[in-house]
Amino acid sequence: MAKTTFLEKLITRIERLDHKHVENYLVQLAQEKGLLESIFNSMLEGIVVTNRAQKIIFINHAAQEFLDAKDIEMEGQDLTRYLESLELEELAALIKTDWGKLIHRDIQMIHPIPRILHLNVFPLVSSGNAYLGLVLILTDVTKRKEEELDQMRSEKLQTVSLMASCIAHEIGNPLNSIDIHLQLLERDVHKLPTSSSKNLLESLKIVKSEIRRLDHTVRSFLVTARPIRPNLQGSDIAKILEETLRFMKEELVLNKITLKKSFLEKIAKVSVDEFQMKQAFSNIIKNAIEAMPHGGILKVLLTQDDEKVKIIFEDNGEGIPKEILPKIFEPYFTTKTSGSGLGLMISYRIVKDHGGKIDVTSRFGKGTTVSILLPMGMKRKMKLLPEQGGKNNEL
Ligand code: ADP
Ligand code: MG
């Protein structure tokens, strides 16, 4: 038989209890509720409980932070309406129609902080199996997802690099040898009488030009796909950015794009390969231009904290639909008729080779933000962490 709870015992005895006892029990209950609340509030997972009418009856601190809400605002509110206001209409509809089912979904939050949350929804059922409401548990999985994505991108990059080395070897080398033999053939053909050499020379010319075209294609593929160790030098990032923007000025003007720069003064020097960094920046700027075919605003921001320099490119162009956002760094992924699908992959590889991080957030129809974080020099290899209190910290 099921164990009777404190509350059930209290209910069966309540008529027999005197005023003092009831008061004691109520104090005990209030304390237990307080204890439960503080346990829920100290959890890293967000917890939201609703009643049968899907009105929020409890929301812990973590969930308030995830959903950017205060409990005073949220308690008593309709959960599904609240989710709609967070542009999670699909989820709100799912909860409304499928409330009896378990729901496990990842949700991408853009506001207040871009992050990925994993959501579990359970029906809240009484011991008598009556439906009481819903319990939503939200877990921040941003870091795990980023690591998974990073791992996947690195693996893909490795495959492309391997392919590039293979192509260099298997196509590049025979091309060289064909070229040498063509030159030998040409020399011999020249020795023939003009009447017989004329047609042969014409054909040789065509073969040579086709070989040159093939050679060019292979070379340009190698330049983009083969990793090149960055030639790191203490550089002024603001200057590199300025030069890249100057180089692209014509294109910006032609496309009616207003440039808004905001560079923090006195940015520390960063160890970068100037040429590669310009390549990474210009790929990103090019994408921004292409995303604003009718003109727009491109903001370029440069800031730093004591460990890294941050460069942000923000456009108000067409944005990226969320289904394709995870694919944009993939080699050869493009949504453009004449795109190569290599620009972002190259920028990603360059930033990674510099020990940095590149992030893209976007809202379809609103615009896209690409941020690059670059570590600053070697000076801060070691950092003293703040004291943690307690005696047994020394490990
Ligand atoms: P490409 O520009 O040749 O298509 P990229 O690797 O540079 O290749 O970009 C991949 C895809 O990412 C683009 O086709 C586009 O769909 C998307 N993309 C990248 N940057 C932006 C941006 N700023 N705005 C909108 N979409 C973008
Ligand atoms: Mg591009």
Short mmCIF file of C-alpha atoms and ligand atoms in Angstrom, two decimals, residues 283-292 298 313-321 324-325 327-347 360-364 367-370, ligand 1:
data_model
loop_
_atom_site.label_atom_id
_atom_site.label_comp_id
_atom_site.label_asym_id
_atom_site.label_seq_id
_atom_site.Cartn_x
_atom_site.Cartn_y
_atom_site.Cartn_z
CA ASN A 283 34.44 36.89 -46.54
CA ILE A 284 32.13 38.01 -43.72
CA ILE A 285 31.69 41.52 -45.11
CA LYS A 286 30.99 40.07 -48.57
CA ASN A 287 28.23 37.89 -47.10
CA ALA A 288 26.74 40.93 -45.33
CA ILE A 289 26.74 42.86 -48.62
CA GLU A 290 25.10 39.96 -50.43
CA ALA A 291 22.46 39.73 -47.68
CA MET A 292 21.43 43.36 -48.29
CA LEU A 298 26.64 47.32 -41.78
CA PHE A 313 29.88 42.50 -37.97
CA GLU A 314 26.18 43.25 -37.82
CA ASP A 315 23.97 43.60 -40.89
CA ASN A 316 20.27 44.28 -41.23
CA GLY A 317 19.88 42.06 -44.26
CA GLU A 318 17.70 39.08 -45.02
CA GLY A 319 18.94 36.95 -42.11
CA ILE A 320 19.35 33.20 -41.97
CA PRO A 321 16.43 30.80 -41.42
CA ILE A 324 20.00 26.36 -42.08
CA LEU A 325 21.99 28.17 -39.39
CA LYS A 327 24.93 24.35 -41.86
CA ILE A 328 26.46 27.65 -42.89
CA PHE A 329 30.03 26.71 -41.92
CA GLU A 330 29.91 23.51 -43.93
CA PRO A 331 32.16 23.40 -46.97
CA TYR A 332 30.19 23.97 -50.19
CA PHE A 333 27.01 24.93 -48.36
CA THR A 334 25.47 27.88 -50.17
CA THR A 335 22.01 29.35 -50.74
CA LYS A 336 23.25 31.55 -53.58
CA THR A 337 23.04 30.68 -57.27
CA SER A 338 26.65 31.66 -57.82
CA GLY A 339 27.99 31.05 -54.31
CA SER A 340 30.96 28.80 -53.57
CA GLY A 341 29.89 27.90 -50.05
CA LEU A 342 33.51 28.20 -48.93
CA GLY A 343 33.64 31.73 -47.50
CA LEU A 344 32.49 30.97 -43.97
CA MET A 345 34.36 27.69 -43.82
CA ILE A 346 37.58 29.54 -44.62
CA SER A 347 36.84 32.29 -42.09
CA VAL A 360 26.83 33.64 -35.90
CA THR A 361 23.43 34.67 -34.63
CA SER A 362 20.65 35.63 -36.97
CA ARG A 363 16.98 36.47 -37.17
CA PHE A 364 15.31 35.65 -40.42
CA GLY A 367 19.69 40.54 -39.94
CA THR A 368 22.79 38.66 -38.98
CA THR A 369 25.58 39.18 -36.47
CA VAL A 370 28.95 37.52 -36.84
P1 ADP B 1 28.56 31.70 -50.06
O1 ADP B 1 28.62 33.15 -49.67
O2 ADP B 1 29.43 31.39 -51.24
O3 ADP B 1 27.17 31.19 -50.23
P2 ADP B 1 29.51 31.25 -47.37
O4 ADP B 1 30.24 30.12 -46.76
O5 ADP B 1 30.18 32.58 -47.32
O6 ADP B 1 29.20 30.84 -48.86
O7 ADP B 1 28.08 31.37 -46.70
C1 ADP B 1 27.25 30.23 -46.62
C2 ADP B 1 25.78 30.62 -46.53
O8 ADP B 1 25.54 31.25 -45.28
C3 ADP B 1 25.31 31.63 -47.55
O9 ADP B 1 24.97 31.03 -48.77
C4 ADP B 1 24.11 32.27 -46.87
O10 ADP B 1 22.97 31.46 -47.02
C5 ADP B 1 24.51 32.20 -45.40
N1 ADP B 1 25.03 33.52 -44.90
C6 ADP B 1 26.29 33.78 -44.54
N2 ADP B 1 26.41 35.05 -44.11
C7 ADP B 1 25.18 35.61 -44.17
C8 ADP B 1 24.63 36.91 -43.84
N3 ADP B 1 25.38 37.89 -43.36
N4 ADP B 1 23.29 37.08 -44.03
C9 ADP B 1 22.51 36.08 -44.50
N5 ADP B 1 22.97 34.86 -44.84
C10 ADP B 1 24.28 34.61 -44.68
#
